[in-house]
PDB file of N, CA and C in Angstrom:
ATOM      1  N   UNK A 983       0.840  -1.191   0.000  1.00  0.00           N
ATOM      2  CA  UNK A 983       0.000   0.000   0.000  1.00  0.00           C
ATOM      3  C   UNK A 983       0.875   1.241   0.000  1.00  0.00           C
ATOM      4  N   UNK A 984       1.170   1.734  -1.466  1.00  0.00           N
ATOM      5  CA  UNK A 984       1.868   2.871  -1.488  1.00  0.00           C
ATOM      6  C   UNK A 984       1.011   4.169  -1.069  1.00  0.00           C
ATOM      7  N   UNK A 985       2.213   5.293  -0.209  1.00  0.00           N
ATOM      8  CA  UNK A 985       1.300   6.635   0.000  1.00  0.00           C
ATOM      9  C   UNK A 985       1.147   7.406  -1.492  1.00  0.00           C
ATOM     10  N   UNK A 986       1.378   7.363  -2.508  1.00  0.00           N
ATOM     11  CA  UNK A 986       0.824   8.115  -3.379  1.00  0.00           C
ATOM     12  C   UNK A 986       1.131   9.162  -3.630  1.00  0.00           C
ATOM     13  N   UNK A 987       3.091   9.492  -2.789  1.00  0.00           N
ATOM     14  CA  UNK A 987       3.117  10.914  -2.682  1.00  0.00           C
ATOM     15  C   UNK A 987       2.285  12.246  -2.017  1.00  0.00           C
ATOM     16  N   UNK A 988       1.444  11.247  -0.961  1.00  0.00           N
ATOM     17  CA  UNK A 988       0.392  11.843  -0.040  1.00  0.00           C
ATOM     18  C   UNK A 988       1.114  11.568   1.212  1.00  0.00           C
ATOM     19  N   UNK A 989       0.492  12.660   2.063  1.00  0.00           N
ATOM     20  CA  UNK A 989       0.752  13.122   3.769  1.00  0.00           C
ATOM     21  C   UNK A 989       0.043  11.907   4.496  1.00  0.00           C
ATOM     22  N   UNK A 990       0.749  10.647   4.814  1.00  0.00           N
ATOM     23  CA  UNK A 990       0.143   9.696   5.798  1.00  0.00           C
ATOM     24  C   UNK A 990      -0.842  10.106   6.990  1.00  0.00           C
ATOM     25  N   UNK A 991       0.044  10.849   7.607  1.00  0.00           N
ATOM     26  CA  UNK A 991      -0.804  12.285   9.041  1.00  0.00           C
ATOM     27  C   UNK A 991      -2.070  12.273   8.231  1.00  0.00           C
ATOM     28  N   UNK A 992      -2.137  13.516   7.218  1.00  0.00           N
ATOM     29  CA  UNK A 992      -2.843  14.227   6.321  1.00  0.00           C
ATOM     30  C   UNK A 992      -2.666  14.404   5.129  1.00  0.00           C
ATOM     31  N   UNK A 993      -3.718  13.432   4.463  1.00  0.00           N
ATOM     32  CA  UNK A 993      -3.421  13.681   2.654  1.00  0.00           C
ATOM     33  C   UNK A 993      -4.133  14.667   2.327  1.00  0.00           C
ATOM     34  N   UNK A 994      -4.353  15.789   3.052  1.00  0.00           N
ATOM     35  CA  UNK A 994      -4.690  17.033   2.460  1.00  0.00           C
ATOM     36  C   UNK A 994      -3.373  17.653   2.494  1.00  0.00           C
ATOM     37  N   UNK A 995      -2.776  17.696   3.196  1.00  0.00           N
ATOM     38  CA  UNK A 995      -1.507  18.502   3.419  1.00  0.00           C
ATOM     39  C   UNK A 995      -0.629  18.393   2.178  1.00  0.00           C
ATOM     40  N   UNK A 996      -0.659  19.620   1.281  1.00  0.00           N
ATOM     41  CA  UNK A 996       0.139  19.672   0.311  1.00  0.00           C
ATOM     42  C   UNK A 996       1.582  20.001   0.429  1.00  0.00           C
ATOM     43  N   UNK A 997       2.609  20.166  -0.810  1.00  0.00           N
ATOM     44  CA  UNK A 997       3.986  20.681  -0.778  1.00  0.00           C
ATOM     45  C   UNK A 997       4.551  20.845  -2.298  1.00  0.00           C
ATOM     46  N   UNK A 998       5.634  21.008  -2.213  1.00  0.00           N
ATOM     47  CA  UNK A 998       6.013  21.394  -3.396  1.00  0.00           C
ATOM     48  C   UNK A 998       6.090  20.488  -4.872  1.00  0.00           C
ATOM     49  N   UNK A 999       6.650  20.418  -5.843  1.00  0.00           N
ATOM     50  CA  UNK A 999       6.357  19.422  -6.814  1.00  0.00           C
ATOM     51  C   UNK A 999       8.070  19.018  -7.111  1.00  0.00           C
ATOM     52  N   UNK A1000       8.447  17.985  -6.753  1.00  0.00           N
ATOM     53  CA  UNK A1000      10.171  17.771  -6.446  1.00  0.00           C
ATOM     54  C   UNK A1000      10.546  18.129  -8.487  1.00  0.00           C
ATOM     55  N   UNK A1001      11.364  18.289  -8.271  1.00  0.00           N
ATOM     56  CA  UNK A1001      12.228  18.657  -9.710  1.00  0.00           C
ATOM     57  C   UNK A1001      12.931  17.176 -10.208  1.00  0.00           C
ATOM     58  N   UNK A1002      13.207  16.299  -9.528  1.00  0.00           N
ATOM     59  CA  UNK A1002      13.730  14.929  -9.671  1.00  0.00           C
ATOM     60  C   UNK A1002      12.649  13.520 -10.660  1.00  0.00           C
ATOM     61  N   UNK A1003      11.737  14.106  -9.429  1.00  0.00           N
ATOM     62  CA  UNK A1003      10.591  12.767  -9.640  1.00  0.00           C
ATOM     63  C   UNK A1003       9.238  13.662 -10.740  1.00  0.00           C
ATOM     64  N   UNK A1004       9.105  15.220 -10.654  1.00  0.00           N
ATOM     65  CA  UNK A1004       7.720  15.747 -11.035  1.00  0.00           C
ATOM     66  C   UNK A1004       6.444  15.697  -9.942  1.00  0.00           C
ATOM     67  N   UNK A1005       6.774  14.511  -9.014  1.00  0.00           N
ATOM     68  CA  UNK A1005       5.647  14.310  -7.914  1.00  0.00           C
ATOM     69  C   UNK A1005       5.869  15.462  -6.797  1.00  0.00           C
ATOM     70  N   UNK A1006       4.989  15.348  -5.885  1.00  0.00           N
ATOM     71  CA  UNK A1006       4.811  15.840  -4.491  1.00  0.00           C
ATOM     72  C   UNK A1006       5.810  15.963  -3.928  1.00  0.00           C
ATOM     73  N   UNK A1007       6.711  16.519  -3.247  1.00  0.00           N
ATOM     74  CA  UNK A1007       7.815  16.066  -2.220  1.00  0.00           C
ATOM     75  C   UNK A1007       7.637  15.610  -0.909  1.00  0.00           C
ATOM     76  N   UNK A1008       7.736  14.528  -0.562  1.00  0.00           N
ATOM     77  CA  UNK A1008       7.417  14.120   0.404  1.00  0.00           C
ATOM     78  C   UNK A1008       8.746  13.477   0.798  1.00  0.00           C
ATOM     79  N   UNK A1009       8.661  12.735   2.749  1.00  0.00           N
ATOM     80  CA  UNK A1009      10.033  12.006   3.024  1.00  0.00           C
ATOM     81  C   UNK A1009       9.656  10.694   3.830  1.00  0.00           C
ATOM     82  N   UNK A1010      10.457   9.993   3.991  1.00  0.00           N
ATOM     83  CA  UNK A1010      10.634   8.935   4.544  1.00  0.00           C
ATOM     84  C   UNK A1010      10.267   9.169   6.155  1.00  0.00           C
ATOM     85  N   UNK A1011       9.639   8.709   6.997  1.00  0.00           N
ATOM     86  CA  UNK A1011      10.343   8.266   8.318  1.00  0.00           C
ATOM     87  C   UNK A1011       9.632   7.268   9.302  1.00  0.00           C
ATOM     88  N   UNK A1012      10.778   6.593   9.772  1.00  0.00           N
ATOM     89  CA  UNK A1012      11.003   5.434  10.507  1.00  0.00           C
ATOM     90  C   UNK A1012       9.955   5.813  11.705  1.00  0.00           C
ATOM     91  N   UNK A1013       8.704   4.462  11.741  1.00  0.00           N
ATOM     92  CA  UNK A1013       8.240   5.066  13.824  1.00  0.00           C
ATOM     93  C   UNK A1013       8.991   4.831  14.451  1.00  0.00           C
ATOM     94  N   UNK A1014       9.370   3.529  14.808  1.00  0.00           N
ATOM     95  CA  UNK A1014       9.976   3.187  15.033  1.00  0.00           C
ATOM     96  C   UNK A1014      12.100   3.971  14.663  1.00  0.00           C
ATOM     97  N   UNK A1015      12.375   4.137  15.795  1.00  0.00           N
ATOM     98  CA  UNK A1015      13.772   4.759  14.699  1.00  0.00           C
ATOM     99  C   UNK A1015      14.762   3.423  14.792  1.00  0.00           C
ATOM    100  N   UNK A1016      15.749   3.571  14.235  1.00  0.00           N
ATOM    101  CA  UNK A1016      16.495   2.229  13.871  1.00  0.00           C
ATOM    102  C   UNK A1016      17.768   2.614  14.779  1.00  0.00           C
ATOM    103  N   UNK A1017      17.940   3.417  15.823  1.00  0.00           N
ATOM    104  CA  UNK A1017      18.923   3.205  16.946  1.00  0.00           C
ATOM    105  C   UNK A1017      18.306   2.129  18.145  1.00  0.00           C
ATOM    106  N   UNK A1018      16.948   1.817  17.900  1.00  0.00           N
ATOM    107  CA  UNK A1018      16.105   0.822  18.293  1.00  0.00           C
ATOM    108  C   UNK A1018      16.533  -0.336  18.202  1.00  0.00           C
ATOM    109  N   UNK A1019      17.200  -0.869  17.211  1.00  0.00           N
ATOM    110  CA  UNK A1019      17.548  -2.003  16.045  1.00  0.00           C
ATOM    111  C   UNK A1019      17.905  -2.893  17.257  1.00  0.00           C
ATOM    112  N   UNK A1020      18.505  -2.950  17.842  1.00  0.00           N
ATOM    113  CA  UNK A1020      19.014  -3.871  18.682  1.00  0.00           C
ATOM    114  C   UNK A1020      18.308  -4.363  19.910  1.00  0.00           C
ATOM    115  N   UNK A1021      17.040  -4.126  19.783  1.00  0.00           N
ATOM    116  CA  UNK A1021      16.152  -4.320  20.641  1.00  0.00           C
ATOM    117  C   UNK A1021      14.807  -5.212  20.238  1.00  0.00           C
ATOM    118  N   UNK A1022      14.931  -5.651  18.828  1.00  0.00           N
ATOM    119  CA  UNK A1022      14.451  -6.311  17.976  1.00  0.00           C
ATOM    120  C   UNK A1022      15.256  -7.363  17.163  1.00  0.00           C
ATOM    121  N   UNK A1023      14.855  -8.707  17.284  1.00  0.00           N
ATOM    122  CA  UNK A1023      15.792  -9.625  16.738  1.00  0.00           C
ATOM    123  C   UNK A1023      15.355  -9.578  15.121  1.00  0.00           C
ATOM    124  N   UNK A1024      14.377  -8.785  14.458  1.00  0.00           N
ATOM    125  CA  UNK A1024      14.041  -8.767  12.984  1.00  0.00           C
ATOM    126  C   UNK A1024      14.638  -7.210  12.868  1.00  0.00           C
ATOM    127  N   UNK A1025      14.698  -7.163  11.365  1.00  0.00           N
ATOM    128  CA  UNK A1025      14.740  -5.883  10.494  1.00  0.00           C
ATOM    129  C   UNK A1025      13.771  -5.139  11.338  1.00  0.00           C
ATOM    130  N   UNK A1026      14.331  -3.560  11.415  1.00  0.00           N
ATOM    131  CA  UNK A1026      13.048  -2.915  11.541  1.00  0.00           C
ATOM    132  C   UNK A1026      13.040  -1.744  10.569  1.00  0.00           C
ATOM    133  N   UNK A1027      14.072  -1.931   9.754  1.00  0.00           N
ATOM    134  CA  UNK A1027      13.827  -1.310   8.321  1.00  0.00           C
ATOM    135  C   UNK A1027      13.790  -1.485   7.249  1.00  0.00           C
ATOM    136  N   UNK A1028      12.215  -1.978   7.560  1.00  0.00           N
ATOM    137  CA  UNK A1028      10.941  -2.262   6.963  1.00  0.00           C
ATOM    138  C   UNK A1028       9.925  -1.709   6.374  1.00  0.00           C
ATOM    139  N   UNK A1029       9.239  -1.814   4.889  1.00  0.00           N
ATOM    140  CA  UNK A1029       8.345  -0.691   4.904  1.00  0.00           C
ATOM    141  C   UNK A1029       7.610  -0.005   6.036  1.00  0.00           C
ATOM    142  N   UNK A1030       6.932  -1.582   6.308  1.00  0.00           N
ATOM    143  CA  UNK A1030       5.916  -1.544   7.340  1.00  0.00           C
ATOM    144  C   UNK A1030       5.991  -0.285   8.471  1.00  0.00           C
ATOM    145  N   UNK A1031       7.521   0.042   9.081  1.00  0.00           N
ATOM    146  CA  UNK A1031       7.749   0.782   9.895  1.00  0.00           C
ATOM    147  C   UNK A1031       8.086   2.164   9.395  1.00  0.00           C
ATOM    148  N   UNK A1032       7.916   2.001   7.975  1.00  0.00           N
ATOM    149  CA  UNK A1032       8.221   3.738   7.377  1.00  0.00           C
ATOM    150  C   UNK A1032       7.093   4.058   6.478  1.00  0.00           C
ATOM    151  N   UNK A1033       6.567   5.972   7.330  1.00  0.00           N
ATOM    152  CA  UNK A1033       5.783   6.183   6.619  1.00  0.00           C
ATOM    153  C   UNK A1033       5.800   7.468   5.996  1.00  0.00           C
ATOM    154  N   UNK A1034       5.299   7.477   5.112  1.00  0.00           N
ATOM    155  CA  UNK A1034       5.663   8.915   4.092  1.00  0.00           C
ATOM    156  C   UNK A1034       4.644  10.002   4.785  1.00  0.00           C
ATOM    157  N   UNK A1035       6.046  11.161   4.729  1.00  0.00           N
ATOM    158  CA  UNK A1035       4.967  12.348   5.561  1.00  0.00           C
ATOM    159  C   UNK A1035       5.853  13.937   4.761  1.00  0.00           C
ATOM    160  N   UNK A1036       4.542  14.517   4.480  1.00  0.00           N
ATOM    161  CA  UNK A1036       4.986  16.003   3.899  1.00  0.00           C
ATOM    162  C   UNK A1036       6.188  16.736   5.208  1.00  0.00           C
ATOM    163  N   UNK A1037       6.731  17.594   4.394  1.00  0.00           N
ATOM    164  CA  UNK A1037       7.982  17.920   5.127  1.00  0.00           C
ATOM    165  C   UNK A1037       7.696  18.893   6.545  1.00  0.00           C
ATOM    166  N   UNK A1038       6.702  19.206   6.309  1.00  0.00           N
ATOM    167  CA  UNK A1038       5.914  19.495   7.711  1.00  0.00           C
ATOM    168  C   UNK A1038       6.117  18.386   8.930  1.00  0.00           C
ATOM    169  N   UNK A1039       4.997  17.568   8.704  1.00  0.00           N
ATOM    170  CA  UNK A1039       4.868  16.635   9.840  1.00  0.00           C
ATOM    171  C   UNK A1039       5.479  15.796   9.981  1.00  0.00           C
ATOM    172  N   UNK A1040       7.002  15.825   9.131  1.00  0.00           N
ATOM    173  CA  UNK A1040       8.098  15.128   9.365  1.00  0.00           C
ATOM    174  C   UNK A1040       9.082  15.766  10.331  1.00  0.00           C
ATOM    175  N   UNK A1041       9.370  17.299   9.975  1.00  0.00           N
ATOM    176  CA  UNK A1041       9.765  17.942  11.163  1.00  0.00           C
ATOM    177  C   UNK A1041       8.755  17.661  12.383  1.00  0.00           C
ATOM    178  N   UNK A1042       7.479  17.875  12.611  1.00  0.00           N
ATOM    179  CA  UNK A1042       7.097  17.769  13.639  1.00  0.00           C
ATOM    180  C   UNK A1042       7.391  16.426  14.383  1.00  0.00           C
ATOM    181  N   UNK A1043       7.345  15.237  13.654  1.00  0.00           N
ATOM    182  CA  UNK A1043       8.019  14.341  14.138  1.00  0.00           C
ATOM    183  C   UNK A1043       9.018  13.788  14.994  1.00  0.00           C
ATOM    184  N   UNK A1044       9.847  14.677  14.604  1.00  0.00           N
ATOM    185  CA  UNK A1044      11.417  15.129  15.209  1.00  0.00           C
ATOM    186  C   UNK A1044      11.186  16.562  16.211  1.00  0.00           C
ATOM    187  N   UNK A1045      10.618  17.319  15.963  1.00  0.00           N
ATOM    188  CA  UNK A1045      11.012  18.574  17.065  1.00  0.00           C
ATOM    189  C   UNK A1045       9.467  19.419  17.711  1.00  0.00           C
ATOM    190  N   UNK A1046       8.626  18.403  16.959  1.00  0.00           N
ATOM    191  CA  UNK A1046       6.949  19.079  17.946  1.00  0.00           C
ATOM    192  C   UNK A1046       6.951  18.698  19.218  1.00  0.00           C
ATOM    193  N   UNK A1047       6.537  19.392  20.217  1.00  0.00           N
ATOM    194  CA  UNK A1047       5.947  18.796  21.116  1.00  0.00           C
ATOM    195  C   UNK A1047       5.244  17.720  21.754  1.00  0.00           C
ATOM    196  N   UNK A1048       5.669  16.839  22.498  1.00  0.00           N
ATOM    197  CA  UNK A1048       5.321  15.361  22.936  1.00  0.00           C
ATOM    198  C   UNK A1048       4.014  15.170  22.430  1.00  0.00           C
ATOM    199  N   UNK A1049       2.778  16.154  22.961  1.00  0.00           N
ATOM    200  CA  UNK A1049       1.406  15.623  22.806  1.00  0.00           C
ATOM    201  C   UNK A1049       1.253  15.812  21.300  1.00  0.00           C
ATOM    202  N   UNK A1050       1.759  16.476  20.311  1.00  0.00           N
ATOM    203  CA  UNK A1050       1.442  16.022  19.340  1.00  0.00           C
ATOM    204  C   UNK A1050       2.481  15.425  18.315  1.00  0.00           C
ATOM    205  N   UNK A1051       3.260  14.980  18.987  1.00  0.00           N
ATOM    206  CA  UNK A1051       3.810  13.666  18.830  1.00  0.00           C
ATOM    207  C   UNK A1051       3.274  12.256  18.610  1.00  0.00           C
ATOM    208  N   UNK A1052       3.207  12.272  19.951  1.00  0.00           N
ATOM    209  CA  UNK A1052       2.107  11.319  20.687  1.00  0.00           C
ATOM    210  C   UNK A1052       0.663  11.207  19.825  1.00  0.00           C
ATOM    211  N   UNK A1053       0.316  12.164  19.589  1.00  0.00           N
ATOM    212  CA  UNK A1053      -0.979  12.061  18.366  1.00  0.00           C
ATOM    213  C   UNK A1053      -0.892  11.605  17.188  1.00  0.00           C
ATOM    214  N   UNK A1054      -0.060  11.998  16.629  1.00  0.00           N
ATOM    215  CA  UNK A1054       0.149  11.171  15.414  1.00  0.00           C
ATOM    216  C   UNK A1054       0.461   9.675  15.765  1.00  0.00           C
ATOM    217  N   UNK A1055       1.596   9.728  16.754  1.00  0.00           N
ATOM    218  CA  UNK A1055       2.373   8.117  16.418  1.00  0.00           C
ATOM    219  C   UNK A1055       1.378   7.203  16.766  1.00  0.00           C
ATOM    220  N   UNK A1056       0.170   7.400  17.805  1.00  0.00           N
ATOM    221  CA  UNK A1056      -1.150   6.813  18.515  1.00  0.00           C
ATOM    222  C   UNK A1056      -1.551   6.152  16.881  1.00  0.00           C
ATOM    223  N   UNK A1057      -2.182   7.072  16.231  1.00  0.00           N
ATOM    224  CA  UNK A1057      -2.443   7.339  15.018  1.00  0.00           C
ATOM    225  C   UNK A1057      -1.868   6.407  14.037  1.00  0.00           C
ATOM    226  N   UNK A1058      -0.466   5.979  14.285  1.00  0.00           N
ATOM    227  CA  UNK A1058       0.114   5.590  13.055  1.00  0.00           C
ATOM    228  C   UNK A1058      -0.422   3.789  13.017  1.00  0.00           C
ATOM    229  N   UNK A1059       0.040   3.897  14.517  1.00  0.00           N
ATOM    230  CA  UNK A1059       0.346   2.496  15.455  1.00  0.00           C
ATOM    231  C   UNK A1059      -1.051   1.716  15.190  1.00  0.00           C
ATOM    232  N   UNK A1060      -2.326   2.687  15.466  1.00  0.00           N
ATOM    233  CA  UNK A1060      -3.890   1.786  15.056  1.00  0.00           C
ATOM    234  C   UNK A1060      -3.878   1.429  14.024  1.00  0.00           C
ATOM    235  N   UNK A1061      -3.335   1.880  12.996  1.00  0.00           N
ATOM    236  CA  UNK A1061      -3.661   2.104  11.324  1.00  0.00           C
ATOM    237  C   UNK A1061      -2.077   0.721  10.713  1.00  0.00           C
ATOM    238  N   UNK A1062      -0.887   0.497  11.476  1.00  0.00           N
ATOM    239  CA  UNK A1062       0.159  -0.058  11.222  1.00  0.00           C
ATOM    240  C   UNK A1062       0.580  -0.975  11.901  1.00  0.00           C
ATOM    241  N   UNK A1063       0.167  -1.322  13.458  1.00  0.00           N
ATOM    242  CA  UNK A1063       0.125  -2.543  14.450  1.00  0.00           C
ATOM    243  C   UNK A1063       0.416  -3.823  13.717  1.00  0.00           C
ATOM    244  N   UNK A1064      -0.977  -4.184  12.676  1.00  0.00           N
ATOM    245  CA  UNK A1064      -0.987  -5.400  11.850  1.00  0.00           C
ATOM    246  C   UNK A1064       0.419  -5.619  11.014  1.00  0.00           C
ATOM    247  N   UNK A1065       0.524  -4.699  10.557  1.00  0.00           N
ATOM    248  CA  UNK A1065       1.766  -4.823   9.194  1.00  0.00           C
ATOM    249  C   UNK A1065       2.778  -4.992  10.079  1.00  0.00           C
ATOM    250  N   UNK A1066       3.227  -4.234  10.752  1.00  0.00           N
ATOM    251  CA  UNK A1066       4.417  -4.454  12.391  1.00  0.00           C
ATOM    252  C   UNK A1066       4.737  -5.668  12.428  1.00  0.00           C
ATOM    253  N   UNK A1067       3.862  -6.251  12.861  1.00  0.00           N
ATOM    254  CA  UNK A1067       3.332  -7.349  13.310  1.00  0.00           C
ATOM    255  C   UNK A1067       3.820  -8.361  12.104  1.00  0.00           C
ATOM    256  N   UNK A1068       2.799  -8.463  11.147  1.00  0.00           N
ATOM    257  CA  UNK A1068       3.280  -9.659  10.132  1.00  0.00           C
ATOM    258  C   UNK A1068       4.785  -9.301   9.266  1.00  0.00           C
ATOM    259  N   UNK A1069       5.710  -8.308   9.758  1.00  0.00           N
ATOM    260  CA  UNK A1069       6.876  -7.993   9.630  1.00  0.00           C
ATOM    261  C   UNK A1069       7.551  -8.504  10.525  1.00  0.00           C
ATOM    262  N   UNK A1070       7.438  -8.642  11.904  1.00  0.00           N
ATOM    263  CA  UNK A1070       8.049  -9.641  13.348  1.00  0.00           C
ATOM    264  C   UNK A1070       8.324  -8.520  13.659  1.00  0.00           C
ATOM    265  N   UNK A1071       7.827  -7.347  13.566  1.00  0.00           N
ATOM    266  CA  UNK A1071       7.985  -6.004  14.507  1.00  0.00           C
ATOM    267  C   UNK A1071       6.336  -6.400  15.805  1.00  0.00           C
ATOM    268  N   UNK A1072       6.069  -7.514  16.481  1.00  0.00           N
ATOM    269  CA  UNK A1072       5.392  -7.351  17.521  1.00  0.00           C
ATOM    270  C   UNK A1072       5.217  -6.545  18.481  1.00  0.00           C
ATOM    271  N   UNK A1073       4.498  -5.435  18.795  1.00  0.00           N
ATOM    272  CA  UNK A1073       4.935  -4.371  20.049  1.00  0.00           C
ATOM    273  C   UNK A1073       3.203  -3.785  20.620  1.00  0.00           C
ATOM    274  N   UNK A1074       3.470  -3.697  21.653  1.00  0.00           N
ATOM    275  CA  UNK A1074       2.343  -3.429  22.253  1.00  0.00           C
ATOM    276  C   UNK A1074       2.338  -1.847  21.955  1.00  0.00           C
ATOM    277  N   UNK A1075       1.482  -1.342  22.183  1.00  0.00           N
ATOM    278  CA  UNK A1075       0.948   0.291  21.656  1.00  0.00           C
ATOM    279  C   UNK A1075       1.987   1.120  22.984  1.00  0.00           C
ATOM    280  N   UNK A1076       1.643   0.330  24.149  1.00  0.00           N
ATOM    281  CA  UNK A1076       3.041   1.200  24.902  1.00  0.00           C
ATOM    282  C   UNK A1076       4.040   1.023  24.625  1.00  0.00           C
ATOM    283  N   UNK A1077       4.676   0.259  24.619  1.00  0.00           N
ATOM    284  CA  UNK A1077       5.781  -0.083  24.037  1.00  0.00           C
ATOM    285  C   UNK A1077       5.920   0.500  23.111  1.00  0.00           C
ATOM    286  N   UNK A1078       5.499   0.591  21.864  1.00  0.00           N
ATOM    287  CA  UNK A1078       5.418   1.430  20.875  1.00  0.00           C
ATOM    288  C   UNK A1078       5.400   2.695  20.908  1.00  0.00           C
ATOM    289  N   UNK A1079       4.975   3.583  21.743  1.00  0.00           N
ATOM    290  CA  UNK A1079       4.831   5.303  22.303  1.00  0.00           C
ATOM    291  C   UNK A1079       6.323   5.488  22.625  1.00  0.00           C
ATOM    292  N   UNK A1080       6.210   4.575  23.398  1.00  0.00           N
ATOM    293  CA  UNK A1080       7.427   4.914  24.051  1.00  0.00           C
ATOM    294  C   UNK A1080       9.004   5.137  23.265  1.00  0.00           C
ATOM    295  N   UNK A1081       8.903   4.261  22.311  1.00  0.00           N
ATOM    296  CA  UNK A1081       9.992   4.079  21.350  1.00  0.00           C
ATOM    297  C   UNK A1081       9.984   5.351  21.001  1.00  0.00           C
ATOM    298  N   UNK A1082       8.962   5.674  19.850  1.00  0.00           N
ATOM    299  CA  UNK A1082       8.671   6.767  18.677  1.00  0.00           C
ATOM    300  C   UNK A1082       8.892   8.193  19.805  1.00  0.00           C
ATOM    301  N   UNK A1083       8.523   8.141  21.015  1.00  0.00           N
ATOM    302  CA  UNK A1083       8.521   9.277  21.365  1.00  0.00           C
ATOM    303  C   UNK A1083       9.915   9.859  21.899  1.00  0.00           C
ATOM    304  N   UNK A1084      10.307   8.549  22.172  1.00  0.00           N
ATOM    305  CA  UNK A1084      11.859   8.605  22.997  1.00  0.00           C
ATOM    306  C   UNK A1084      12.864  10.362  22.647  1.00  0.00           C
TER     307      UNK A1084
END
């Protein structure tokens, strides 16, 4: 299930049109981050654990404030648990906060 060059958060959330590809610009990022890696006996860079987000709520990712942090990654985790999961990324939703928010 590709994002489409759409805002995972928000596929309303537009951006610029990259000069490379012609598409949307959008970026990569890990919920999970991969200084994690060793705390997991599988890959955890995995689609499953990366999701495409406009360059907005990718910074916010990295430097917003916990609670809306915490909102999205809540967010990601209902919608990505399964795929986690049939990847051997198993993690409980705390467990999971806790990582992404670290």
């Amino acid at each position: 299930e590709g994002a489409n060059h759409s805002c995972e958060h928000d596929r309303d959330h537009h951006t610029f049109i990259a000069r490379s590809s012609g598409k949307a610009y959008m970026e990569g990022h890990h919920l999970i981050p991969l200084k994690f890696q060793t705390e997991f006996e599988c890959s955890i860079d995995v689609y499953a654990n990366v999701v495409c987000l406009c360059p907005t709520c990718h910074r916010l990712m990295h430097l917003g404030r916990d609670c809306e942090r915490t909102y999205m990654a809540e967010a990601f985790y209902e919608s990505r648990a399964d795929r986690l999961a049939k990847s051997g990324i198993d993690i409980s939703k705390k467990d999971f906060l806790e990582l992404v928010i670290a």
